[in-house]
mmCIF file of C-alpha atoms and ligand atoms in Angstrom:
data_model
loop_
_atom_site.group_PDB
_atom_site.id
_atom_site.type_symbol
_atom_site.label_atom_id
_atom_site.label_comp_id
_atom_site.label_asym_id
_atom_site.label_seq_id
_atom_site.Cartn_x
_atom_site.Cartn_y
_atom_site.Cartn_z
ATOM 1 C CA MET A 1101 86.483 117.018 102.077
ATOM 2 C CA VAL A 1102 86.936 118.298 105.596
ATOM 3 C CA SER A 1103 90.601 118.379 106.571
ATOM 4 C CA GLU A 1104 91.624 115.881 109.256
ATOM 5 C CA LYS A 1105 94.710 117.899 110.051
ATOM 6 C CA ARG A 1106 94.757 119.893 113.275
ATOM 7 C CA ASP A 1107 94.883 123.656 113.350
ATOM 8 C CA ILE A 1108 98.395 124.327 114.609
ATOM 9 C CA ARG A 1109 97.359 127.673 116.074
ATOM 10 C CA ALA A 1110 95.146 125.885 118.590
ATOM 11 C CA LEU A 1111 98.346 124.599 120.243
ATOM 12 C CA SER A 1112 99.995 126.470 123.092
ATOM 13 C CA LYS A 1113 103.734 127.098 123.028
ATOM 14 C CA GLU A 1114 104.237 124.275 125.504
ATOM 15 C CA GLU A 1115 102.203 121.886 123.348
ATOM 16 C CA LEU A 1116 104.259 122.826 120.307
ATOM 17 C CA ARG A 1117 107.468 122.223 122.221
ATOM 18 C CA SER A 1118 106.198 118.799 123.342
ATOM 19 C CA PHE A 1119 105.175 117.975 119.784
ATOM 20 C CA PHE A 1120 108.728 118.520 118.584
ATOM 21 C CA GLU A 1121 110.132 116.416 121.400
ATOM 22 C CA SER A 1122 107.680 113.641 120.521
ATOM 23 C CA ILE A 1123 109.111 113.470 116.979
ATOM 24 C CA GLY A 1124 112.685 113.417 118.236
ATOM 25 C CA GLU A 1125 113.457 117.095 117.592
ATOM 26 C CA LYS A 1126 114.642 119.774 120.007
ATOM 27 C CA ALA A 1127 111.916 121.570 121.961
ATOM 28 C CA PHE A 1128 113.161 125.020 120.906
ATOM 29 C CA ARG A 1129 111.845 124.280 117.401
ATOM 30 C CA GLY A 1130 108.405 124.620 118.989
ATOM 31 C CA THR A 1131 109.260 128.109 120.176
ATOM 32 C CA GLN A 1132 110.502 129.027 116.708
ATOM 33 C CA VAL A 1133 107.276 127.837 115.092
ATOM 34 C CA TYR A 1134 105.241 129.664 117.737
ATOM 35 C CA GLU A 1135 106.998 132.923 116.847
ATOM 36 C CA TRP A 1136 106.440 132.405 113.130
ATOM 37 C CA LEU A 1137 102.750 131.779 113.759
ATOM 38 C CA TRP A 1138 102.073 134.623 116.177
ATOM 39 C CA SER A 1139 104.501 137.552 116.253
ATOM 40 C CA LYS A 1140 105.437 137.112 112.574
ATOM 41 C CA GLY A 1141 101.959 136.053 111.475
ATOM 42 C CA LEU A 1142 102.970 133.535 108.780
ATOM 43 C CA HIS A 1143 100.294 131.546 106.995
ATOM 44 C CA SER A 1144 102.454 128.828 105.423
ATOM 45 C CA PHE A 1145 105.049 126.366 106.716
ATOM 46 C CA GLU A 1146 107.188 126.843 103.588
ATOM 47 C CA GLU A 1147 108.115 130.334 104.721
ATOM 48 C CA MET A 1148 109.502 129.145 108.083
ATOM 49 C CA THR A 1149 113.039 129.383 106.804
ATOM 50 C CA ASN A 1150 114.903 128.411 109.964
ATOM 51 C CA LEU A 1151 113.372 124.913 109.859
ATOM 52 C CA SER A 1152 114.697 122.075 107.722
ATOM 53 C CA LYS A 1153 112.765 120.943 104.649
ATOM 54 C CA GLU A 1154 111.948 117.679 106.438
ATOM 55 C CA ILE A 1155 110.425 119.442 109.418
ATOM 56 C CA ARG A 1156 108.394 121.747 107.205
ATOM 57 C CA ALA A 1157 107.075 118.749 105.257
ATOM 58 C CA HIS A 1158 106.236 116.967 108.498
ATOM 59 C CA LEU A 1159 104.296 120.002 109.745
ATOM 60 C CA ASN A 1160 102.438 120.168 106.442
ATOM 61 C CA GLU A 1161 101.383 116.544 106.765
ATOM 62 C CA ASN A 1162 100.063 116.979 110.296
ATOM 63 C CA PHE A 1163 98.724 120.499 110.560
ATOM 64 C CA VAL A 1164 96.952 123.338 108.803
ATOM 65 C CA ILE A 1165 97.304 127.033 109.609
ATOM 66 C CA ASN A 1166 93.745 128.333 109.696
ATOM 67 C CA HIS A 1167 93.509 132.064 109.232
ATOM 68 C CA ILE A 1168 90.984 134.732 108.462
ATOM 69 C CA LYS A 1169 90.660 136.569 105.177
ATOM 70 C CA VAL A 1170 89.405 140.119 104.836
ATOM 71 C CA ASP A 1171 86.744 139.494 102.241
ATOM 72 C CA HIS A 1172 85.315 142.932 101.795
ATOM 73 C CA LEU A 1173 86.489 146.301 103.043
ATOM 74 C CA GLN A 1174 84.262 149.361 103.254
ATOM 75 C CA LYS A 1175 85.434 152.884 104.002
ATOM 76 C CA SER A 1176 83.217 155.494 105.602
ATOM 77 C CA ALA A 1177 83.384 159.204 104.868
ATOM 78 C CA ASP A 1178 84.648 159.742 108.442
ATOM 79 C CA GLY A 1179 87.623 157.376 108.010
ATOM 80 C CA THR A 1180 86.012 154.379 109.708
ATOM 81 C CA ILE A 1181 86.752 151.099 107.953
ATOM 82 C CA LYS A 1182 84.610 147.975 108.207
ATOM 83 C CA ASN A 1183 86.035 144.560 107.408
ATOM 84 C CA ALA A 1184 83.898 141.600 106.498
ATOM 85 C CA VAL A 1185 86.111 138.789 107.697
ATOM 86 C CA LYS A 1186 85.794 135.312 106.241
ATOM 87 C CA LEU A 1187 86.659 132.441 108.573
ATOM 88 C CA HIS A 1188 88.134 129.104 107.491
ATOM 89 C CA ASP A 1189 84.640 127.537 107.424
ATOM 90 C CA ASP A 1190 83.252 130.387 105.275
ATOM 91 C CA LEU A 1191 81.282 132.030 108.085
ATOM 92 C CA VAL A 1192 81.642 135.802 108.223
ATOM 93 C CA VAL A 1193 82.115 138.266 111.084
ATOM 94 C CA GLU A 1194 82.821 141.959 111.059
ATOM 95 C CA SER A 1195 85.430 144.186 112.630
ATOM 96 C CA VAL A 1196 85.795 147.942 112.510
ATOM 97 C CA LEU A 1197 88.674 150.423 112.570
ATOM 98 C CA ILE A 1198 87.756 153.707 114.204
ATOM 99 C CA PRO A 1199 90.312 156.504 113.801
ATOM 100 C CA THR A 1200 90.211 159.681 115.873
ATOM 101 C CA LYS A 1201 92.824 162.389 116.358
ATOM 102 C CA LYS A 1202 94.238 160.832 119.503
ATOM 103 C CA ARG A 1203 93.820 157.119 118.923
ATOM 104 C CA THR A 1204 92.960 154.355 116.489
ATOM 105 C CA THR A 1205 90.607 151.752 117.862
ATOM 106 C CA ALA A 1206 89.824 148.258 116.614
ATOM 107 C CA CYS A 1207 86.328 147.027 117.387
ATOM 108 C CA VAL A 1208 86.466 143.235 117.187
ATOM 109 C CA SER A 1209 83.940 140.390 117.186
ATOM 110 C CA SER A 1210 84.014 137.484 119.620
ATOM 111 C CA GLN A 1211 81.235 135.258 118.237
ATOM 112 C CA VAL A 1212 79.576 134.558 114.901
ATOM 113 C CA GLY A 1213 76.162 136.037 115.696
ATOM 114 C CA CYS A 1214 75.377 136.447 119.383
ATOM 115 C CA SER A 1215 74.223 134.316 122.332
ATOM 116 C CA LEU A 1216 72.000 137.098 123.658
ATOM 117 C CA ASP A 1217 68.773 138.680 122.520
ATOM 118 C CA CYS A 1218 68.940 142.484 122.918
ATOM 119 C CA LYS A 1219 65.896 143.797 121.075
ATOM 120 C CA PHE A 1220 67.678 146.874 119.713
ATOM 121 C CA CYS A 1221 70.764 145.149 118.285
ATOM 122 C CA ALA A 1222 71.121 143.905 114.692
ATOM 123 C CA THR A 1223 73.623 141.199 115.640
ATOM 124 C CA ALA A 1224 71.118 139.584 118.040
ATOM 125 C CA ARG A 1225 68.963 138.680 115.029
ATOM 126 C CA LEU A 1226 71.696 136.474 113.626
ATOM 127 C CA LYS A 1227 71.649 134.109 116.635
ATOM 128 C CA ARG A 1228 74.859 132.529 117.766
ATOM 129 C CA MET A 1229 76.409 130.232 115.176
ATOM 130 C CA ARG A 1230 79.684 129.585 116.910
ATOM 131 C CA ASN A 1231 82.363 131.064 119.112
ATOM 132 C CA LEU A 1232 85.459 132.536 117.523
ATOM 133 C CA ASN A 1233 88.765 130.854 118.284
ATOM 134 C CA PRO A 1234 91.567 132.870 119.904
ATOM 135 C CA ASP A 1235 93.470 133.074 116.606
ATOM 136 C CA GLU A 1236 90.383 134.387 114.781
ATOM 137 C CA ILE A 1237 90.081 137.221 117.276
ATOM 138 C CA TYR A 1238 93.827 137.880 117.167
ATOM 139 C CA ASP A 1239 93.816 137.952 113.351
ATOM 140 C CA GLN A 1240 91.101 140.632 113.308
ATOM 141 C CA VAL A 1241 93.388 142.845 115.393
ATOM 142 C CA VAL A 1242 96.375 142.182 113.121
ATOM 143 C CA ALA A 1243 94.292 143.011 110.019
ATOM 144 C CA ILE A 1244 93.053 146.284 111.541
ATOM 145 C CA ASP A 1245 96.566 147.240 112.659
ATOM 146 C CA ARG A 1246 97.797 146.749 109.080
ATOM 147 C CA GLU A 1247 94.953 148.832 107.676
ATOM 148 C CA SER A 1248 95.569 151.544 110.247
ATOM 149 C CA ARG A 1249 99.209 151.798 109.164
ATOM 150 C CA LEU A 1250 98.278 151.656 105.494
ATOM 151 C CA TYR A 1251 95.364 154.103 105.385
ATOM 152 C CA HIS A 1252 96.009 156.329 108.393
ATOM 153 C CA ASP A 1253 99.764 156.078 108.703
ATOM 154 C CA LYS A 1254 99.736 155.071 112.355
ATOM 155 C CA PRO A 1255 99.534 151.856 114.355
ATOM 156 C CA LEU A 1256 96.541 150.637 116.263
ATOM 157 C CA THR A 1257 96.379 151.997 119.816
ATOM 158 C CA ASN A 1258 93.211 150.556 121.386
ATOM 159 C CA ILE A 1259 90.943 147.521 121.161
ATOM 160 C CA VAL A 1260 87.313 147.232 122.162
ATOM 161 C CA PHE A 1261 85.381 143.952 122.247
ATOM 162 C CA MET A 1262 82.215 145.632 121.015
ATOM 163 C CA GLY A 1263 81.745 143.907 117.677
ATOM 164 C CA MET A 1264 79.529 140.899 117.152
ATOM 165 C CA GLY A 1265 78.895 138.591 120.070
ATOM 166 C CA GLU A 1266 78.985 138.490 123.840
ATOM 167 C CA PRO A 1267 82.646 138.164 124.866
ATOM 168 C CA LEU A 1268 81.867 136.673 128.278
ATOM 169 C CA MET A 1269 79.904 133.844 126.633
ATOM 170 C CA ASN A 1270 83.147 132.931 124.874
ATOM 171 C CA TYR A 1271 85.236 133.499 127.948
ATOM 172 C CA LYS A 1272 88.164 131.154 127.456
ATOM 173 C CA ASN A 1273 88.880 132.093 123.845
ATOM 174 C CA VAL A 1274 88.523 135.821 124.465
ATOM 175 C CA LEU A 1275 90.992 135.642 127.339
ATOM 176 C CA GLU A 1276 93.396 133.552 125.305
ATOM 177 C CA SER A 1277 93.251 136.059 122.453
ATOM 178 C CA ILE A 1278 93.992 138.918 124.863
ATOM 179 C CA GLU A 1279 96.867 136.921 126.305
ATOM 180 C CA LYS A 1280 98.340 136.702 122.787
ATOM 181 C CA ILE A 1281 97.576 140.330 121.913
ATOM 182 C CA THR A 1282 99.336 141.559 125.047
ATOM 183 C CA SER A 1283 102.258 139.124 125.187
ATOM 184 C CA ASP A 1284 105.644 140.071 123.760
ATOM 185 C CA GLU A 1285 105.483 137.018 121.532
ATOM 186 C CA GLY A 1286 102.244 138.396 120.083
ATOM 187 C CA LEU A 1287 101.516 142.081 119.567
ATOM 188 C CA GLY A 1288 102.851 143.394 122.871
ATOM 189 C CA MET A 1289 99.927 145.756 123.407
ATOM 190 C CA SER A 1290 99.124 147.052 126.880
ATOM 191 C CA PRO A 1291 96.009 145.494 128.463
ATOM 192 C CA LYS A 1292 95.146 148.978 129.713
ATOM 193 C CA ARG A 1293 94.250 149.807 126.113
ATOM 194 C CA ILE A 1294 91.724 146.994 125.846
ATOM 195 C CA VAL A 1295 88.061 147.186 126.828
ATOM 196 C CA VAL A 1296 85.844 144.127 127.025
ATOM 197 C CA SER A 1297 82.189 145.089 126.773
ATOM 198 C CA THR A 1298 79.559 142.778 128.219
ATOM 199 C CA SER A 1299 75.800 142.832 128.433
ATOM 200 C CA GLY A 1300 76.363 141.856 132.051
ATOM 201 C CA VAL A 1301 76.932 138.199 132.908
ATOM 202 C CA PRO A 1302 77.453 138.332 136.698
ATOM 203 C CA LYS A 1303 79.163 134.974 137.156
ATOM 204 C CA MET A 1304 81.708 135.698 134.433
ATOM 205 C CA ILE A 1305 82.402 139.218 135.701
ATOM 206 C CA LYS A 1306 83.376 137.641 139.025
ATOM 207 C CA LYS A 1307 85.528 135.136 137.203
ATOM 208 C CA LEU A 1308 87.347 137.976 135.413
ATOM 209 C CA ALA A 1309 88.148 139.484 138.798
ATOM 210 C CA ASP A 1310 89.343 136.124 140.135
ATOM 211 C CA ASP A 1311 91.499 135.633 137.056
ATOM 212 C CA GLU A 1312 93.112 139.026 137.765
ATOM 213 C CA VAL A 1313 92.686 140.344 134.263
ATOM 214 C CA LYS A 1314 94.353 143.679 133.534
ATOM 215 C CA PHE A 1315 92.005 145.098 130.907
ATOM 216 C CA HIS A 1316 88.998 147.381 131.393
ATOM 217 C CA LEU A 1317 85.371 146.379 131.674
ATOM 218 C CA ALA A 1318 82.348 148.060 130.115
ATOM 219 C CA VAL A 1319 78.788 146.998 130.850
ATOM 220 C CA SER A 1320 75.862 147.655 128.521
ATOM 221 C CA LEU A 1321 73.399 148.765 131.153
ATOM 222 C CA HIS A 1322 70.730 150.719 129.216
ATOM 223 C CA SER A 1323 68.394 150.668 132.208
ATOM 224 C CA ALA A 1324 68.832 150.478 135.971
ATOM 225 C CA ILE A 1325 65.227 149.336 136.440
ATOM 226 C CA GLN A 1326 64.879 145.557 136.342
ATOM 227 C CA GLU A 1327 61.501 145.482 134.589
ATOM 228 C CA THR A 1328 62.597 147.867 131.844
ATOM 229 C CA ARG A 1329 65.906 146.103 131.331
ATOM 230 C CA GLU A 1330 64.108 142.772 130.891
ATOM 231 C CA GLN A 1331 61.918 144.281 128.190
ATOM 232 C CA ILE A 1332 64.842 145.399 126.040
ATOM 233 C CA MET A 1333 67.365 142.726 127.052
ATOM 234 C CA PRO A 1334 65.254 139.613 127.820
ATOM 235 C CA PHE A 1335 68.210 137.554 129.108
ATOM 236 C CA ALA A 1336 68.298 140.023 132.030
ATOM 237 C CA LYS A 1337 65.551 137.889 133.638
ATOM 238 C CA ASN A 1338 68.315 135.442 134.496
ATOM 239 C CA PHE A 1339 71.077 137.992 134.995
ATOM 240 C CA THR A 1340 69.309 140.413 137.310
ATOM 241 C CA LEU A 1341 70.438 143.879 138.361
ATOM 242 C CA PRO A 1342 71.035 142.871 142.016
ATOM 243 C CA ASP A 1343 73.289 140.030 140.812
ATOM 244 C CA LEU A 1344 75.010 142.380 138.384
ATOM 245 C CA ARG A 1345 75.557 144.912 141.147
ATOM 246 C CA GLU A 1346 77.067 142.277 143.408
ATOM 247 C CA ALA A 1347 79.398 141.065 140.647
ATOM 248 C CA LEU A 1348 80.532 144.610 139.858
ATOM 249 C CA GLU A 1349 81.193 145.333 143.528
ATOM 250 C CA TYR A 1350 83.298 142.182 143.600
ATOM 251 C CA TRP A 1351 85.141 143.252 140.418
ATOM 252 C CA TYR A 1352 85.971 146.635 141.904
ATOM 253 C CA SER A 1353 87.048 145.238 145.263
ATOM 254 C CA LYS A 1354 89.547 143.005 143.465
ATOM 255 C CA THR A 1355 90.734 145.185 140.566
ATOM 256 C CA LYS A 1356 90.199 148.759 141.769
ATOM 257 C CA ARG A 1357 89.315 149.567 138.170
ATOM 258 C CA LYS A 1358 86.311 151.748 137.327
ATOM 259 C CA ILE A 1359 83.477 150.329 135.250
ATOM 260 C CA THR A 1360 82.105 152.065 132.177
ATOM 261 C CA TYR A 1361 78.343 151.834 131.745
ATOM 262 C CA GLU A 1362 77.100 152.069 128.188
ATOM 263 C CA TYR A 1363 73.680 153.591 128.015
ATOM 264 C CA ILE A 1364 71.274 154.451 125.212
ATOM 265 C CA VAL A 1365 68.256 156.671 125.886
ATOM 266 C CA TRP A 1366 65.117 155.713 123.959
ATOM 267 C CA LYS A 1367 61.830 157.486 123.598
ATOM 268 C CA GLY A 1368 59.108 155.877 125.752
ATOM 269 C CA ILE A 1369 61.486 153.289 127.221
ATOM 270 C CA ASN A 1370 63.937 154.931 129.587
ATOM 271 C CA ASP A 1371 63.250 158.641 129.153
ATOM 272 C CA LYS A 1372 61.425 159.361 132.409
ATOM 273 C CA TRP A 1373 62.720 160.978 135.552
ATOM 274 C CA GLU A 1374 62.536 157.666 137.448
ATOM 275 C CA ASP A 1375 64.878 156.116 134.848
ATOM 276 C CA ILE A 1376 67.390 158.887 135.405
ATOM 277 C CA GLU A 1377 67.158 158.548 139.183
ATOM 278 C CA ALA A 1378 67.575 154.779 139.013
ATOM 279 C CA LEU A 1379 70.731 155.200 136.922
ATOM 280 C CA VAL A 1380 72.231 157.766 139.289
ATOM 281 C CA THR A 1381 71.516 155.440 142.224
ATOM 282 C CA PHE A 1382 73.023 152.430 140.427
ATOM 283 C CA CYS A 1383 76.134 154.466 139.628
ATOM 284 C CA LYS A 1384 76.758 155.073 143.326
ATOM 285 C CA TYR A 1385 77.385 151.392 144.047
ATOM 286 C CA VAL A 1386 80.719 151.072 142.258
ATOM 287 C CA PRO A 1387 83.117 153.764 140.955
ATOM 288 C CA CYS A 1388 82.183 154.230 137.326
ATOM 289 C CA LYS A 1389 81.649 156.500 134.384
ATOM 290 C CA VAL A 1390 78.727 156.604 131.990
ATOM 291 C CA ASN A 1391 79.013 156.598 128.254
ATOM 292 C CA ILE A 1392 75.772 157.692 126.617
ATOM 293 C CA ILE A 1393 75.711 156.105 123.180
ATOM 294 C CA GLU A 1394 73.855 157.464 120.229
ATOM 295 C CA TYR A 1395 71.243 154.964 119.033
ATOM 296 C CA ASN A 1396 71.765 153.578 115.553
ATOM 297 C CA PRO A 1397 68.397 152.595 114.134
ATOM 298 C CA ILE A 1398 68.278 149.036 112.852
ATOM 299 C CA ASP A 1399 64.647 148.588 111.969
ATOM 300 C CA ASP A 1400 61.356 150.261 111.175
ATOM 301 C CA GLY A 1401 61.351 152.504 114.211
ATOM 302 C CA GLU A 1402 60.375 150.280 117.117
ATOM 303 C CA PHE A 1403 63.213 152.002 118.966
ATOM 304 C CA GLN A 1404 63.830 155.709 118.663
ATOM 305 C CA GLN A 1405 66.456 157.809 120.329
ATOM 306 C CA ALA A 1406 65.042 160.168 122.963
ATOM 307 C CA SER A 1407 65.167 163.929 122.430
ATOM 308 C CA SER A 1408 68.306 165.889 123.200
ATOM 309 C CA THR A 1409 66.471 167.543 126.117
ATOM 310 C CA VAL A 1410 66.123 164.172 127.854
ATOM 311 C CA ILE A 1411 69.741 163.328 127.153
ATOM 312 C CA GLN A 1412 70.689 166.689 128.643
ATOM 313 C CA ASP A 1413 68.609 165.838 131.746
ATOM 314 C CA TYR A 1414 70.572 162.599 132.110
ATOM 315 C CA ILE A 1415 73.877 164.447 131.778
ATOM 316 C CA GLU A 1416 72.934 167.070 134.355
ATOM 317 C CA ALA A 1417 71.655 164.517 136.864
ATOM 318 C CA LEU A 1418 74.798 162.419 136.537
ATOM 319 C CA GLU A 1419 77.070 165.440 136.817
ATOM 320 C CA HIS A 1420 75.125 166.593 139.828
ATOM 321 C CA GLY A 1421 75.787 163.171 141.355
ATOM 322 C CA ARG A 1422 79.505 163.606 140.507
ATOM 323 C CA ILE A 1423 79.464 160.758 138.023
ATOM 324 C CA PRO A 1424 81.638 161.326 134.949
ATOM 325 C CA VAL A 1425 79.589 161.177 131.776
ATOM 326 C CA THR A 1426 80.456 161.381 128.096
ATOM 327 C CA VAL A 1427 78.296 161.252 125.020
ATOM 328 C CA ARG A 1428 79.648 159.040 122.261
ATOM 329 C CA ARG A 1429 78.887 160.075 118.757
ATOM 330 C CA SER A 1430 78.531 157.215 116.317
ATOM 331 C CA ARG A 1431 81.068 156.603 113.618
ATOM 332 C CA GLY A 1432 80.793 154.764 110.340
ATOM 333 C CA LYS A 1433 76.996 154.917 110.176
ATOM 334 C CA ASP A 1434 76.992 155.285 106.383
ATOM 335 C CA ILE A 1435 78.519 151.815 106.036
ATOM 336 C CA ASP A 1436 76.522 150.128 108.846
ATOM 337 C CA ALA A 1437 79.667 149.918 110.955
ATOM 338 C CA ALA A 1438 78.306 151.639 114.049
ATOM 339 C CA CYS A 1439 77.439 149.882 117.323
ATOM 340 C CA GLY A 1440 74.643 147.389 116.995
ATOM 341 C CA GLN A 1441 74.609 147.599 113.210
ATOM 342 C CA LEU A 1442 76.922 144.667 112.551
ATOM 343 C CA ALA A 1443 74.811 142.114 110.771
ATOM 344 C CA ASN A 1444 76.794 141.053 107.725
ATOM 345 C CA LYS A 1445 75.106 143.465 105.335
ATOM 346 C CA GLN A 1446 77.242 144.743 102.501
HETATM 347 N N1 SAH B 1667 77.673 141.933 123.753
HETATM 348 C C1 SAH B 1667 78.514 142.995 124.195
HETATM 349 C C2 SAH B 1667 79.367 143.621 123.098
HETATM 350 C C3 SAH B 1667 78.731 143.912 121.757
HETATM 351 S S1 SAH B 1667 77.575 145.226 121.618
HETATM 352 C C4 SAH B 1667 77.701 144.047 124.913
HETATM 353 O O1 SAH B 1667 76.492 143.943 124.902
HETATM 354 O O2 SAH B 1667 78.276 144.933 125.531
HETATM 355 C C5 SAH B 1667 78.501 146.699 121.781
HETATM 356 C C6 SAH B 1667 77.679 147.885 122.265
HETATM 357 O O3 SAH B 1667 76.758 148.338 121.251
HETATM 358 C C7 SAH B 1667 76.811 147.569 123.474
HETATM 359 O O4 SAH B 1667 76.877 148.588 124.434
HETATM 360 C C8 SAH B 1667 75.418 147.501 122.875
HETATM 361 O O5 SAH B 1667 74.431 147.701 123.830
HETATM 362 C C9 SAH B 1667 75.492 148.587 121.837
HETATM 363 N N2 SAH B 1667 74.455 148.527 120.815
HETATM 364 C C10 SAH B 1667 73.779 147.441 120.379
HETATM 365 N N3 SAH B 1667 72.885 147.798 119.436
HETATM 366 C C11 SAH B 1667 73.009 149.124 119.256
HETATM 367 C C12 SAH B 1667 72.382 150.070 118.384
HETATM 368 N N4 SAH B 1667 71.466 149.709 117.511
HETATM 369 N N5 SAH B 1667 72.771 151.369 118.478
HETATM 370 C C13 SAH B 1667 73.736 151.743 119.332
HETATM 371 N N6 SAH B 1667 74.386 150.892 120.162
HETATM 372 C C14 SAH B 1667 74.014 149.598 120.124
#
């Protein structure tokens, strides 16, 4: 039977305080419960020891505490860990812990499946089943932080929204989760250590700027030629490069924060000189850096990474244009934990 009780973690602190007032209790009880739920991460009312038995019973009658469960954990030879995370309704998403010498990064999911249809991405084939709630995103971070301390002896330092899903198509919940991750009542992490990666939804990029968010933005560009981009990312027909450019200019004018462009170079798709020139031109519009990502094959070879000579041509052209460029090596490939490989395989 489906539970009629409400998920208590969907309530804001203010709503919790009002709830307690509505049952004739002091509002500060709401704050206490909020702390148990978020900064202390409890999953049962029984453990909330500063509340009376009556209050705990009352909470039990009215609410549930939905939470994720790490169902399956896989470790890669390079230290990367992939979690298959089971949600309260038995759907599964994935999150990844990526350790390097300097930092430990959590790569988290924002949707079950994805709203978009990038031809080269395994998650796109799952279609979007539902958005994750703020607590489901938050819990992925908590789980990865615990694993980082347990297996690598250090806390989590960075978070990237580069797992399953398009974060800007689940705007409200993603922002709420970041609010909790960065608040002192949550994990107290600095927003400067968070990157939200989007395929490029112009309207929502502008909204981020209007909402004065403090985290960083990455855009999966992959081509600066409209026709080519549409071929590999069909939704780009509606979210065109001129609109994207305008939104990014708006973002920069408001935030003064550089954009990171993620870019994969494929054989026969974006490996010509005109592709390189178009990228260099696009990069001049807004202060940015380019992250060339290694392609992780997901199928029978429809997409193939271009040769290292072409990648070198890209690097030289960007450097010549004074645009910072890095090449990101993939991690966790042996366990299908690398970018674009998240598709609930085990
Ligand atoms: N929807 C968001 C975040 C998830 S994808 C976005 O598009 O940015 C995270 C990154 O992985 C994106 O840059 C995406 O383009 C890239 N990616 C997708 N499939 C990939 C693959 N097979 N190999 C390498 N990177 C891939």
